[in-house]
Coordinates of C-alpha atoms in Angstrom, one line a residue:
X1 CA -5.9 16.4 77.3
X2 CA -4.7 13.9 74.5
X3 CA -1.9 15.8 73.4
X4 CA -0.3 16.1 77.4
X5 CA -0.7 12.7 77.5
X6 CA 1.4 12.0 74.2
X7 CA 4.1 14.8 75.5
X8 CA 4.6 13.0 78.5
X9 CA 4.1 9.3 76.4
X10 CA 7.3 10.7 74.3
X11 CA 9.2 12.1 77.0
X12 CA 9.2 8.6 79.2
X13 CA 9.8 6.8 76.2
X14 CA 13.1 8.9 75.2
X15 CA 13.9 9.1 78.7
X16 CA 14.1 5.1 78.9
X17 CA 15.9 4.6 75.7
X18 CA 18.3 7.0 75.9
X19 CA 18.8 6.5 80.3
X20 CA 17.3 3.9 81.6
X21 CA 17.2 0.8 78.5
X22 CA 21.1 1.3 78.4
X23 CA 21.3 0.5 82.2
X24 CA 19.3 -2.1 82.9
X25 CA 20.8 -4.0 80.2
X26 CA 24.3 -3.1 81.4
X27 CA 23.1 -4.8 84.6
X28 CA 22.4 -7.8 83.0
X29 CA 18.4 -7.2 83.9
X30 CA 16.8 -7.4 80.0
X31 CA 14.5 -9.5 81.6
X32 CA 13.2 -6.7 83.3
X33 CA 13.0 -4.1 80.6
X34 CA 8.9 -3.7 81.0
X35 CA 9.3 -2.8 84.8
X36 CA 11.8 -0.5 84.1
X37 CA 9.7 1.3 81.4
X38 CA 7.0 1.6 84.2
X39 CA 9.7 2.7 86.4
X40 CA 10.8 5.5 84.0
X41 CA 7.3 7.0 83.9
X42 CA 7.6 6.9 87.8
X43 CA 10.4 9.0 87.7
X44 CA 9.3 11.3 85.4
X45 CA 5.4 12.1 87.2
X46 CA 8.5 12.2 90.1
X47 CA 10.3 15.2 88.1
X48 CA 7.1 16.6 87.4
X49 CA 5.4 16.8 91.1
X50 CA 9.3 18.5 92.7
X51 CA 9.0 21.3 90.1
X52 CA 5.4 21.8 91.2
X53 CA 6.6 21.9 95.1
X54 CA 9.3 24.1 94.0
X55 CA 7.3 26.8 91.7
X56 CA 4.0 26.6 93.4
X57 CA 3.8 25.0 97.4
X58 CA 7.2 26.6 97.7
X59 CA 5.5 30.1 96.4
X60 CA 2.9 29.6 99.4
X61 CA 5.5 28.9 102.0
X62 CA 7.2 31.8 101.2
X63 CA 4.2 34.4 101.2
X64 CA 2.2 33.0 103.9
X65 CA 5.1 31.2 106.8
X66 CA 3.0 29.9 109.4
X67 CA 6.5 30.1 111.4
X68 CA 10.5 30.9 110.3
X69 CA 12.4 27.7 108.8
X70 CA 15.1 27.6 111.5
X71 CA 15.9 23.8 111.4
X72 CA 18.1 23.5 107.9
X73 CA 19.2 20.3 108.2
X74 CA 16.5 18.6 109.2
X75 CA 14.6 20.2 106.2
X76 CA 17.1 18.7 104.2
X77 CA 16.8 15.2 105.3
X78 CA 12.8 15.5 104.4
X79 CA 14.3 16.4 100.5
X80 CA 16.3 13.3 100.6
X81 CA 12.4 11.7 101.8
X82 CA 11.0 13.2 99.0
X83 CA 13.4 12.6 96.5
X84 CA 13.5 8.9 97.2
X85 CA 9.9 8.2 97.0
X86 CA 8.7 10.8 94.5
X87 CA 11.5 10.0 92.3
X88 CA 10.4 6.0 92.4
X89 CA 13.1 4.2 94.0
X90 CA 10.4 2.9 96.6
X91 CA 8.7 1.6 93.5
X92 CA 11.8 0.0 92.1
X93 CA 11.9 -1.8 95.2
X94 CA 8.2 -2.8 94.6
X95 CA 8.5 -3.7 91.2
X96 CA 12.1 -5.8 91.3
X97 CA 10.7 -7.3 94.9
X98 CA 7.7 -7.7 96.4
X99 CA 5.3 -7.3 93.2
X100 CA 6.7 -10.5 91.6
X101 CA 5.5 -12.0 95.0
X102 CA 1.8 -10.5 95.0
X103 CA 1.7 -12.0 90.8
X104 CA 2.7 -15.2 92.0
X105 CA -0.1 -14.9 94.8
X106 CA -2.6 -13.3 92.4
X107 CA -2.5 -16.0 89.7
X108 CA -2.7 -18.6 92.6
X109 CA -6.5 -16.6 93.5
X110 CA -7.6 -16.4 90.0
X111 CA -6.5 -20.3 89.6
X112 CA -8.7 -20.5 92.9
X113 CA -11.8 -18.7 91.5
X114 CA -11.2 -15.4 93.3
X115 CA -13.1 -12.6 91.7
X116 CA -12.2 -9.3 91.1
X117 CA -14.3 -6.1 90.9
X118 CA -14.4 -3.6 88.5
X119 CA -15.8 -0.4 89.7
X120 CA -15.9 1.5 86.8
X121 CA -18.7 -1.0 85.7
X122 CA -20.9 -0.4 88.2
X123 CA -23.2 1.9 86.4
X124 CA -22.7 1.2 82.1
X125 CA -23.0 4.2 80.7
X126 CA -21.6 6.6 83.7
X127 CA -19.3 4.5 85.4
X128 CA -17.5 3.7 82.4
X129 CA -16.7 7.7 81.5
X130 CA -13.2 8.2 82.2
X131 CA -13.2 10.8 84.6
X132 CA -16.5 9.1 86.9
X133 CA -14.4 6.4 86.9
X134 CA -11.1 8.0 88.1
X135 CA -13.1 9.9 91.2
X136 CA -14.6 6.5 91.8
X137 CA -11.6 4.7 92.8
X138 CA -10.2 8.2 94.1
X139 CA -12.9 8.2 96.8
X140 CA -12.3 4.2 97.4
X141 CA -8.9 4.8 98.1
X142 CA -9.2 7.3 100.2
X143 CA -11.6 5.7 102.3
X144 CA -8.8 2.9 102.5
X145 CA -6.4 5.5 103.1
X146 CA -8.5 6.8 106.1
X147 CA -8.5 3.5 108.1
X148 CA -4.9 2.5 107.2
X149 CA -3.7 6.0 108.7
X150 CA -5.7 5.2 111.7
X151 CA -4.5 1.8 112.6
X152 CA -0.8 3.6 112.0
X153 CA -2.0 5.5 115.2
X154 CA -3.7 2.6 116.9
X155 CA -1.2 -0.3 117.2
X156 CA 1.9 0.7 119.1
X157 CA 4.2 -1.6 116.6
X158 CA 2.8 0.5 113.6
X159 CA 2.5 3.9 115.7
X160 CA 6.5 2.6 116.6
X161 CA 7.7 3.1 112.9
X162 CA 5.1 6.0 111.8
X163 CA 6.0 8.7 114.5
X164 CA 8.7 9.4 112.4
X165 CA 6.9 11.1 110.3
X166 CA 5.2 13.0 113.1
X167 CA 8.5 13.9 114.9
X168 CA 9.5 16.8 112.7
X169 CA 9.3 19.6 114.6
X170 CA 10.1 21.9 111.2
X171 CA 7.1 20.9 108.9
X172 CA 7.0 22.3 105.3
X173 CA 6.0 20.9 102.1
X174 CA 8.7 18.1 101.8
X175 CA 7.8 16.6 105.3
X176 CA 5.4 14.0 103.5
X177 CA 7.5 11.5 102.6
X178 CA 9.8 11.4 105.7
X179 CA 8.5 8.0 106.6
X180 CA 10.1 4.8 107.8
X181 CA 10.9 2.2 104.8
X182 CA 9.1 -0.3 106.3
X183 CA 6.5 1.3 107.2
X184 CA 6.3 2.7 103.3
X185 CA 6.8 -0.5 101.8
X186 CA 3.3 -2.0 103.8
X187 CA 1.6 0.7 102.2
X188 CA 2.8 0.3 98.9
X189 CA 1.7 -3.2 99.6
X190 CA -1.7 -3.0 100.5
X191 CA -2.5 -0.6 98.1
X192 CA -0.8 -2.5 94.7
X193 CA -3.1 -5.1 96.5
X194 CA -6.4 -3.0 96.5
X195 CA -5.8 -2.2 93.2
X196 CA -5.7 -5.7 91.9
X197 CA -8.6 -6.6 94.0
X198 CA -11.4 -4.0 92.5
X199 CA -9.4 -3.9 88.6
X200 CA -8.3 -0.6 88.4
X201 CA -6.1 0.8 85.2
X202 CA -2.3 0.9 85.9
X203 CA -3.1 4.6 83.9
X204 CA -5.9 5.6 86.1
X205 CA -3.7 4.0 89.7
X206 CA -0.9 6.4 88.4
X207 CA -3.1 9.2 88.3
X208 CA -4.2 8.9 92.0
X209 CA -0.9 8.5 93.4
X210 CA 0.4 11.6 91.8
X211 CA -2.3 13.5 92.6
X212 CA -2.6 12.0 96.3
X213 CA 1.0 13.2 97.1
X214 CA 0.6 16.4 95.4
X215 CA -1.9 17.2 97.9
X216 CA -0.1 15.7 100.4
X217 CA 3.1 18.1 100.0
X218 CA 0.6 21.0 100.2
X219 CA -0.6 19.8 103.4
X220 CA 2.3 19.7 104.9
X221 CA 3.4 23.1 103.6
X222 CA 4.7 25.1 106.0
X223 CA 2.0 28.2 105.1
X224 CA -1.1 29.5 107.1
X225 CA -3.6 28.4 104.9
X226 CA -7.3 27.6 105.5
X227 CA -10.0 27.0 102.8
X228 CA -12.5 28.3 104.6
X229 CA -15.6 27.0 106.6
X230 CA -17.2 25.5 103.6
X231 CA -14.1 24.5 101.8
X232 CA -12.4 22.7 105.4
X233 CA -15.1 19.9 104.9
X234 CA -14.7 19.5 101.4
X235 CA -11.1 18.9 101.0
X236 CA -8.5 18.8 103.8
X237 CA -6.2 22.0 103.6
X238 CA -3.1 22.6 105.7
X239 CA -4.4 24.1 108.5
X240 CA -6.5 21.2 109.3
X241 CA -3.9 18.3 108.6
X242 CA -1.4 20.3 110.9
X243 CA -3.6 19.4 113.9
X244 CA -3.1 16.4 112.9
X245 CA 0.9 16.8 113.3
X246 CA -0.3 19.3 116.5
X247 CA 1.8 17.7 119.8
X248 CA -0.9 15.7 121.2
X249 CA -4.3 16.6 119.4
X250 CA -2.5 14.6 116.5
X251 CA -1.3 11.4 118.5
X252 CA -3.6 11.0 121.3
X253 CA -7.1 10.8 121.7
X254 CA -7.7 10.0 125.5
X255 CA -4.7 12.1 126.7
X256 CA -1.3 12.3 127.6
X257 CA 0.2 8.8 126.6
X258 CA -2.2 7.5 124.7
X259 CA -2.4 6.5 120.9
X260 CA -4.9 7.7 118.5
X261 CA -5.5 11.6 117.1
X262 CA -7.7 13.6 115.1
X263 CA -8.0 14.5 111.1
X264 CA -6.3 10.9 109.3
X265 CA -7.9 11.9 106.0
X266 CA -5.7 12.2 103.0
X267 CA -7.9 14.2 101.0
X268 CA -11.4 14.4 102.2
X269 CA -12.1 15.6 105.4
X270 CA -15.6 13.0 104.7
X271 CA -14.5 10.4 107.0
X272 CA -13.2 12.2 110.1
X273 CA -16.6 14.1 110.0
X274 CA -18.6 10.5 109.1
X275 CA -16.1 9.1 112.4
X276 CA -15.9 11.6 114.5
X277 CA -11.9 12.1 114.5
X278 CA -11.9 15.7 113.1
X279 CA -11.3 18.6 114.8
X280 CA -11.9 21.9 112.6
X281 CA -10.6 24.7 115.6
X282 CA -8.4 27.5 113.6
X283 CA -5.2 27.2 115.4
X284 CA -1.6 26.6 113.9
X285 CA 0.4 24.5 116.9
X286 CA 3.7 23.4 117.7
X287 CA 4.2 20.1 115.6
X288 CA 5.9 17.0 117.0
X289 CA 5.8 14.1 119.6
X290 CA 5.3 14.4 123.0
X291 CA 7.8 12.2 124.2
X292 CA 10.6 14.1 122.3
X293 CA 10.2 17.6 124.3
X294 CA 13.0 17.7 126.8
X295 CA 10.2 17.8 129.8
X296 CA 8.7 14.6 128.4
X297 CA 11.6 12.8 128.2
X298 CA 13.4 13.9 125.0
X299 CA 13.1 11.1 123.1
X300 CA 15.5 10.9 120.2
X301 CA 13.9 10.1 117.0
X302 CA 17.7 11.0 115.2
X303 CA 18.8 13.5 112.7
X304 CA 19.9 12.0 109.5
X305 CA 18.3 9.4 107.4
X306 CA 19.7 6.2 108.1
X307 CA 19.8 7.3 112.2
X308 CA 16.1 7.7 112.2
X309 CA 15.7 4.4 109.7
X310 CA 17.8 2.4 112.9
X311 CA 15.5 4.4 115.5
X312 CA 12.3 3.6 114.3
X313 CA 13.5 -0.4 113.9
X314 CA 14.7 -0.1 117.5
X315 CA 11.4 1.2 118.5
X316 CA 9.6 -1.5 116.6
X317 CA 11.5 -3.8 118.4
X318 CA 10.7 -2.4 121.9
X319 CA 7.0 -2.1 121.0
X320 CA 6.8 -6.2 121.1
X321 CA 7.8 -6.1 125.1
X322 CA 5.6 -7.0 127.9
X323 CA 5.8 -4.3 130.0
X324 CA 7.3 -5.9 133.4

């Protein structure tokens, strides 16, 4: 594995001297210039994950169509998700932004005495091997992942910005990232957080975010895929995680109106089994919200990006209301 690693060490580094070096500086940002070397090997893993939704998820989609793509443009828009966040501009924003604020606040805790914890030292000797170590904090940030993605379904302001992502009625493999900025930009933020607090590697952090939305982009493929009986409850495929985008078994658990759902896991199907929010029936529904069908009021969620970036502010705002 050494010699991927110092193919892909080579190509960020000639793709920040020859790209990315040159433009910060023209920017006046030399003050910057680590960042944007992390930045650059964002973009690249970015590169790297859209020619393997391309060549391979794209290969599925095509041989095994759980319905025909008749919604172009709205397809479209989830590429210009995809390519913003997968090509790191959300982590520009993080770097440049909001993770000078978290250093500020980290030092501050560290001044204060607050520890952090390094799993990979649980266990000397078998925590400490690299790839024990990378399924450890894989499985701790899924678990995370699991409760954040519920509490998206279980507050109305967060449910308010994170239906967007549930409101595409075309889902294929770039629906992932067709999420609300904000709503993006908490995650980012409790998870640069989590990985301060238990010490992971910025190498090994990498690793599970590439590897997370990899997974991601085949769950949301648009392809009739199961794993199987067995396999269902060992890693989520996308039959299972398109119930979750399923008109009402994904967005309410107590019926019509409500907030809630069924299968939140990201990657193991572990915790909706351990919490009882999974539901493994083999059906391929219609996906969407309930409130944007013409018969439930035909809510308008919006068709470009920056209309449904407005519409999910609007209903943010209009979640904070007493009802009358």
């Amino acid at each position: 594995m050494d010699w991927i690693s110092n193919i892909f060490d080579s190509l960020q580094l000639a793709l920040y001297e020859s790209l990315v070096q040159p433009l910060v500086f023209g920017l006046g940002l030399g003050n910057l210039l680590e960042d944007a070397f992390d930045a650059t090997g964002w973009l690249l893993w970015g590169l790297v994950q859209i020619a393997v939704i391309l060549l391979g998820i794209g290969l599925l989609e095509r041989r095994w169509p759980v319905e025909p793509v008749t919604d172009r443009a709205a397809v479209r828009t989830d590429v210009i998700y995809t390519l913003i966040h997968r090509l790191g501009l959300v982590r520009l924003v993080m770097f440049f932004s909001i993770e000078p604020l978290w250093d500020g606040i980290a030092g501050r805790l560290r001044l204060a005495g607050l520890p952090t914890w390094q799993l990979d030292a649980l266990w000397p000797g078998v925590t400490d091997v690299a790839w024990v170590s990378f399924l450890l904090y894989l499985v701790v940030f899924d678990f995370v992942n699991y409760w954040l993605h519920r509490a998206q379904h279980q507050f109305n302001w967060w449910w308010a910005l994170h239906s967007l992502h549930h409101s595409q009625r075309q889902m294929t493999m770039w629906s992932d990232n067709r999420v609300h900025l904000l709503d993006d930009i908490i995650l980012a933020t409790a998870f640069a957080l989590l990985a301060r607090l238990i010490g992971i590697e910025p190498g090994q952090f990498v690793a599970i975010v590439v590897v997370t939305q990899l997974h991601e982009s085949l769950q949301h493929a648009n392809a009739r895929i199961s794993f199987g009986r067995l396999g269902e409850r060992l890693l989520i495929s996308p039959r299972f995680h398109r119930l979750h985008h399923s008109i009402g078994i994904g967005h309410e658990s107590e019926g019509r109106g409500t907030l809630g759902g069924h299968n939140f896991g990201v990657l193991l199907p572990l915790w909706d089994m351990l919490f009882r929010t999974s539901n493994f029936e083999n059906r391929f529904d219609a996906t969407g919200v309930r409130d944007q069908l013409p018969e439930e009021g035909g809510r308008d969620y919006g068709r470009g990006f920056w209309r449904q970036q407005w519409l999910g502010l609007t209903r943010l705002a209009t979640s904070f209301r007493k009802p009358a």
